[in-house]
C-alpha positions as CSV (number, residue, x, y, z in Angstrom):
1,M,0.0,0.0,0.0
2,K,2.9,2.4,0.6
3,E,3.8,1.9,-3.1
4,R,0.4,2.9,-4.5
5,R,0.0,5.7,-7.0
6,T,-2.8,7.3,-9.0
7,I,-3.4,5.7,-12.4
8,R,-4.6,7.9,-15.2
9,Q,-3.7,5.8,-18.3
10,Y,-5.1,2.3,-18.7
11,A,-4.2,-0.7,-20.8
12,E,-6.6,-1.9,-23.4
13,R,-7.8,-4.7,-21.2
14,D,-11.3,-5.0,-19.7
15,V,-12.1,-5.5,-16.1
16,P,-14.1,-8.8,-15.7
17,E,-17.6,-8.3,-14.4
18,E,-17.0,-11.2,-11.9
19,L,-14.0,-9.4,-10.5
20,L,-15.8,-6.0,-10.3
21,C,-18.7,-7.6,-8.4
22,E,-16.3,-9.3,-6.0
23,L,-14.6,-6.0,-5.3
24,L,-17.9,-4.3,-4.7
25,E,-19.0,-7.0,-2.3
26,V,-15.7,-6.5,-0.4
27,A,-16.4,-2.7,-0.3
28,A,-19.9,-3.3,1.0
29,R,-18.3,-4.8,4.2
30,A,-16.9,-1.3,5.1
31,S,-18.1,0.4,8.2
32,N,-21.1,2.7,7.8
33,T,-23.5,4.8,9.8
34,G,-25.9,2.7,11.8
35,N,-25.6,-0.2,9.3
36,M,-28.0,1.8,7.1
37,Q,-25.5,1.9,4.1
38,L,-26.5,5.4,2.9
39,Y,-24.7,5.0,-0.4
40,S,-25.1,3.7,-4.0
41,V,-22.7,3.4,-6.9
42,V,-23.4,3.7,-10.6
43,V,-21.2,1.6,-12.8
44,T,-20.5,3.0,-16.3
45,R,-18.9,0.8,-18.9
46,D,-20.7,2.1,-22.1
47,R,-18.4,4.5,-24.0
48,S,-21.3,6.7,-25.1
49,R,-22.4,7.2,-21.5
50,K,-18.9,7.9,-20.4
51,E,-18.7,10.5,-23.1
52,K,-21.9,12.1,-21.7
53,L,-20.3,12.3,-18.3
54,A,-16.9,13.6,-19.5
55,P,-17.8,17.3,-19.8
56,A,-18.8,17.3,-16.1
57,H,-15.3,16.1,-15.3
58,F,-13.7,18.7,-17.5
59,N,-13.1,16.2,-20.2
60,Q,-10.2,14.5,-18.4
61,A,-8.9,11.7,-20.7
62,M,-9.2,8.9,-18.1
63,V,-13.0,9.2,-18.0
64,T,-13.4,7.7,-21.5
65,G,-10.0,6.0,-21.4
66,A,-10.7,3.7,-18.5
67,P,-12.8,0.6,-19.0
68,V,-14.9,1.2,-15.9
69,M,-16.1,4.4,-14.2
70,L,-17.8,4.3,-10.8
71,T,-19.8,7.2,-9.5
72,F,-20.3,6.9,-5.7
73,C,-23.3,8.6,-4.3
74,A,-24.6,9.7,-1.0
75,D,-28.0,8.0,-1.0
76,A,-30.8,8.3,1.5
77,N,-33.5,7.6,-1.1
78,R,-33.4,3.8,-0.7
79,F,-33.6,3.9,3.1
80,V,-36.4,6.5,3.1
81,K,-38.5,4.4,0.7
82,W,-37.9,1.2,2.8
83,A,-39.0,3.1,5.8
84,S,-42.2,4.3,4.0
85,C,-43.0,0.8,2.9
86,R,-42.7,-0.3,6.6
87,R,-44.9,2.4,8.1
88,A,-41.8,4.3,9.4
89,D,-41.2,8.1,9.1
90,A,-37.6,8.7,8.2
91,G,-36.5,12.3,8.9
92,F,-33.6,12.1,6.5
93,D,-34.1,15.2,4.3
94,N,-31.5,17.2,6.1
95,F,-27.8,18.1,6.2
96,Q,-27.0,15.8,9.0
97,T,-28.1,12.8,7.0
98,F,-26.2,14.1,3.9
99,M,-23.0,14.2,5.9
100,A,-23.6,10.6,7.2
101,A,-24.2,9.5,3.7
102,V,-21.1,11.2,2.4
103,I,-19.0,9.4,5.1
104,D,-20.7,6.1,4.2
105,S,-20.1,6.5,0.5
106,M,-16.4,7.5,0.9
107,L,-15.7,4.6,3.2
108,F,-17.3,2.3,0.6
109,A,-15.3,4.0,-2.2
110,Q,-12.0,3.8,-0.5
111,T,-12.5,0.2,0.6
112,F,-13.2,-0.6,-3.1
113,C,-10.1,1.2,-4.2
114,V,-7.8,-0.6,-1.8
115,A,-9.3,-4.0,-2.8
116,A,-9.0,-3.1,-6.5
117,E,-5.3,-2.2,-6.2
118,E,-4.6,-5.4,-4.3
119,K,-5.9,-7.2,-7.4
120,G,-3.6,-5.3,-9.7
121,L,-6.0,-2.6,-10.9
122,G,-5.3,1.1,-10.9
123,I,-7.7,3.8,-9.8
124,C,-8.0,7.6,-10.1
125,Y,-10.4,9.6,-7.9
126,L,-12.1,12.5,-9.8
127,G,-12.4,15.5,-7.5
128,T,-14.6,17.2,-10.2
129,T,-17.7,15.2,-9.1
130,T,-19.0,17.8,-6.7
131,Y,-18.0,20.7,-9.0
132,N,-20.5,19.6,-11.6
133,A,-22.9,17.5,-9.6
134,A,-26.0,18.8,-11.5
135,P,-25.1,17.4,-15.0
136,I,-24.0,14.2,-13.4
137,I,-27.3,13.9,-11.7
138,E,-29.0,14.4,-15.0
139,A,-26.8,12.0,-16.9
140,L,-27.3,9.2,-14.3
141,S,-31.0,9.9,-13.6
142,L,-30.3,10.3,-9.9
143,P,-33.5,10.8,-7.9
144,R,-34.3,13.0,-4.9
145,L,-32.0,12.3,-1.8
146,V,-29.2,11.0,-4.1
147,V,-26.1,13.2,-4.7
148,P,-22.8,12.2,-6.4
149,V,-19.8,12.7,-4.1
150,T,-16.9,11.2,-5.9
151,A,-16.1,9.2,-9.0
152,V,-13.4,6.7,-9.7
153,T,-11.9,5.4,-12.9
154,V,-10.8,1.8,-12.8
155,G,-8.6,-0.4,-15.1
156,Y,-5.4,-2.2,-15.5
157,P,-2.5,0.3,-15.5
158,A,-0.7,1.1,-18.7
159,E,3.1,0.9,-18.7
160,P,5.2,2.6,-17.6
161,L,3.7,3.4,-14.2
162,P,3.8,7.1,-13.1
163,E,6.0,8.3,-10.3
164,Q,4.6,8.5,-6.9
165,P,3.6,12.0,-5.8
166,E,5.2,13.4,-2.6
167,R,3.5,13.3,0.7
168,L,4.0,15.5,3.8
169,P,5.9,13.9,6.7
170,L,3.8,12.4,9.5
171,A,4.8,15.3,11.7
172,A,2.6,17.5,9.5
173,I,-0.6,15.5,10.0
174,V,-0.3,13.6,13.3
175,H,-1.2,15.4,16.6
176,R,-0.6,13.7,20.0
177,E,-3.4,14.0,22.6
178,Q,-4.5,17.5,21.4
179,Y,-4.1,19.7,18.3
180,A,-0.8,21.6,18.2
181,D,-1.2,24.6,15.9
182,Y,1.5,25.4,13.4
183,T,4.1,28.1,13.9
184,E,5.7,29.8,10.9
185,S,8.9,27.9,11.5
186,A,7.0,24.6,11.7
187,I,5.4,25.3,8.3
188,D,8.8,26.0,6.8
189,A,10.1,22.7,8.1
190,L,7.1,20.7,7.1
191,Y,6.7,22.0,3.6
192,G,10.4,22.6,2.9
193,D,11.1,19.3,1.1
194,K,7.9,19.5,-0.9
195,E,8.8,23.0,-2.1
196,A,12.4,22.0,-2.9
197,L,11.4,19.2,-5.3
198,E,12.5,20.0,-8.9
199,A,9.0,19.1,-10.3
200,N,7.4,21.5,-7.9
201,R,9.9,24.3,-8.6
202,R,9.2,23.8,-12.3
203,F,5.5,23.9,-11.5
204,V,5.9,27.3,-9.9
205,E,8.0,28.7,-12.8
206,E,5.6,27.4,-15.5
207,N,2.7,29.1,-13.8
208,G,4.5,32.4,-13.3
209,R,4.2,32.4,-9.5
210,E,6.6,33.1,-6.7
211,T,5.7,30.2,-4.4
212,L,4.1,26.7,-4.7
213,A,1.3,27.8,-2.4
214,Q,0.4,30.5,-4.9
215,V,-0.1,27.9,-7.6
216,F,-2.6,26.2,-5.5
217,T,-4.5,29.3,-4.4
218,D,-4.3,31.4,-7.6
219,V,-4.3,28.8,-10.3
220,R,-5.6,25.4,-9.2
221,Y,-8.1,26.2,-6.5
222,S,-8.8,29.9,-6.6
223,R,-11.2,31.7,-4.2
224,R,-13.4,32.6,-7.1
225,N,-13.8,29.0,-8.3
226,N,-14.2,27.7,-4.7
227,E,-17.0,30.1,-4.0
228,F,-18.7,29.5,-7.4
229,F,-18.7,25.7,-7.1
230,S,-19.8,26.0,-3.4
231,R,-22.9,27.9,-4.5
232,E,-23.5,25.4,-7.3
233,F,-23.3,22.4,-4.9
234,L,-25.5,24.0,-2.3
235,E,-28.1,24.4,-5.0
236,V,-27.8,20.8,-5.8
237,L,-28.3,19.8,-2.1
238,K,-31.4,21.9,-2.1
239,S,-32.8,20.5,-5.3
240,Q,-32.1,16.9,-4.2
241,G,-33.8,17.4,-0.9
242,F,-31.0,17.5,1.6
243,L,-31.4,21.2,2.4
244,P,-35.1,21.7,2.4
245,E,-36.4,25.3,2.3
246,V,-37.4,26.5,5.8
């Protein structure tokens, strides 16, 4: 697991349906909120359907290049309908339930990914899923109380494998007993190696910035985009019933 890397290019080799189902069964054993399993996954193999989804993911090549695409959804719809059929009133049209369903769906997704990599498959998470949730909802015909939270492309890796991206040292993310806030000197020490990497220095130069942090805040994840996509996603939560009008 320490050798894992994100795979964006896939070999022209299909993922057997039997293997995919086995991995999904493994993933369904993941922990979840109250054993309610507030998640669903939509499996997309058909190329025309992947092409329909591609614009929502900024037309990243792996969407259509991977043999399988999985869209993991926070899903209270199934449980609410079960409750209704059993004369129970489920108060699940709220933000608390949405958060529980997000946690459930991400535990399900990550368990699937770990199991898939153990079987020699490669995966790539698509962070674009919540940016453009509305067109994904339309493309996948997702009903009320179902919202896509992440998507994963799956397939056998093409050679050569990409290099592993760097990670911050454990000292940056592990706190003992209570949270210890970061001083400026601590930030310098924790991010120094990351900033010194040749690839990241080149990244800064190519984007015409002074620091690596500026590439993240000005180019990749700007305030303007963050606020725009936040408004868009909040509208999706309203339209899908997780933020009912008061």
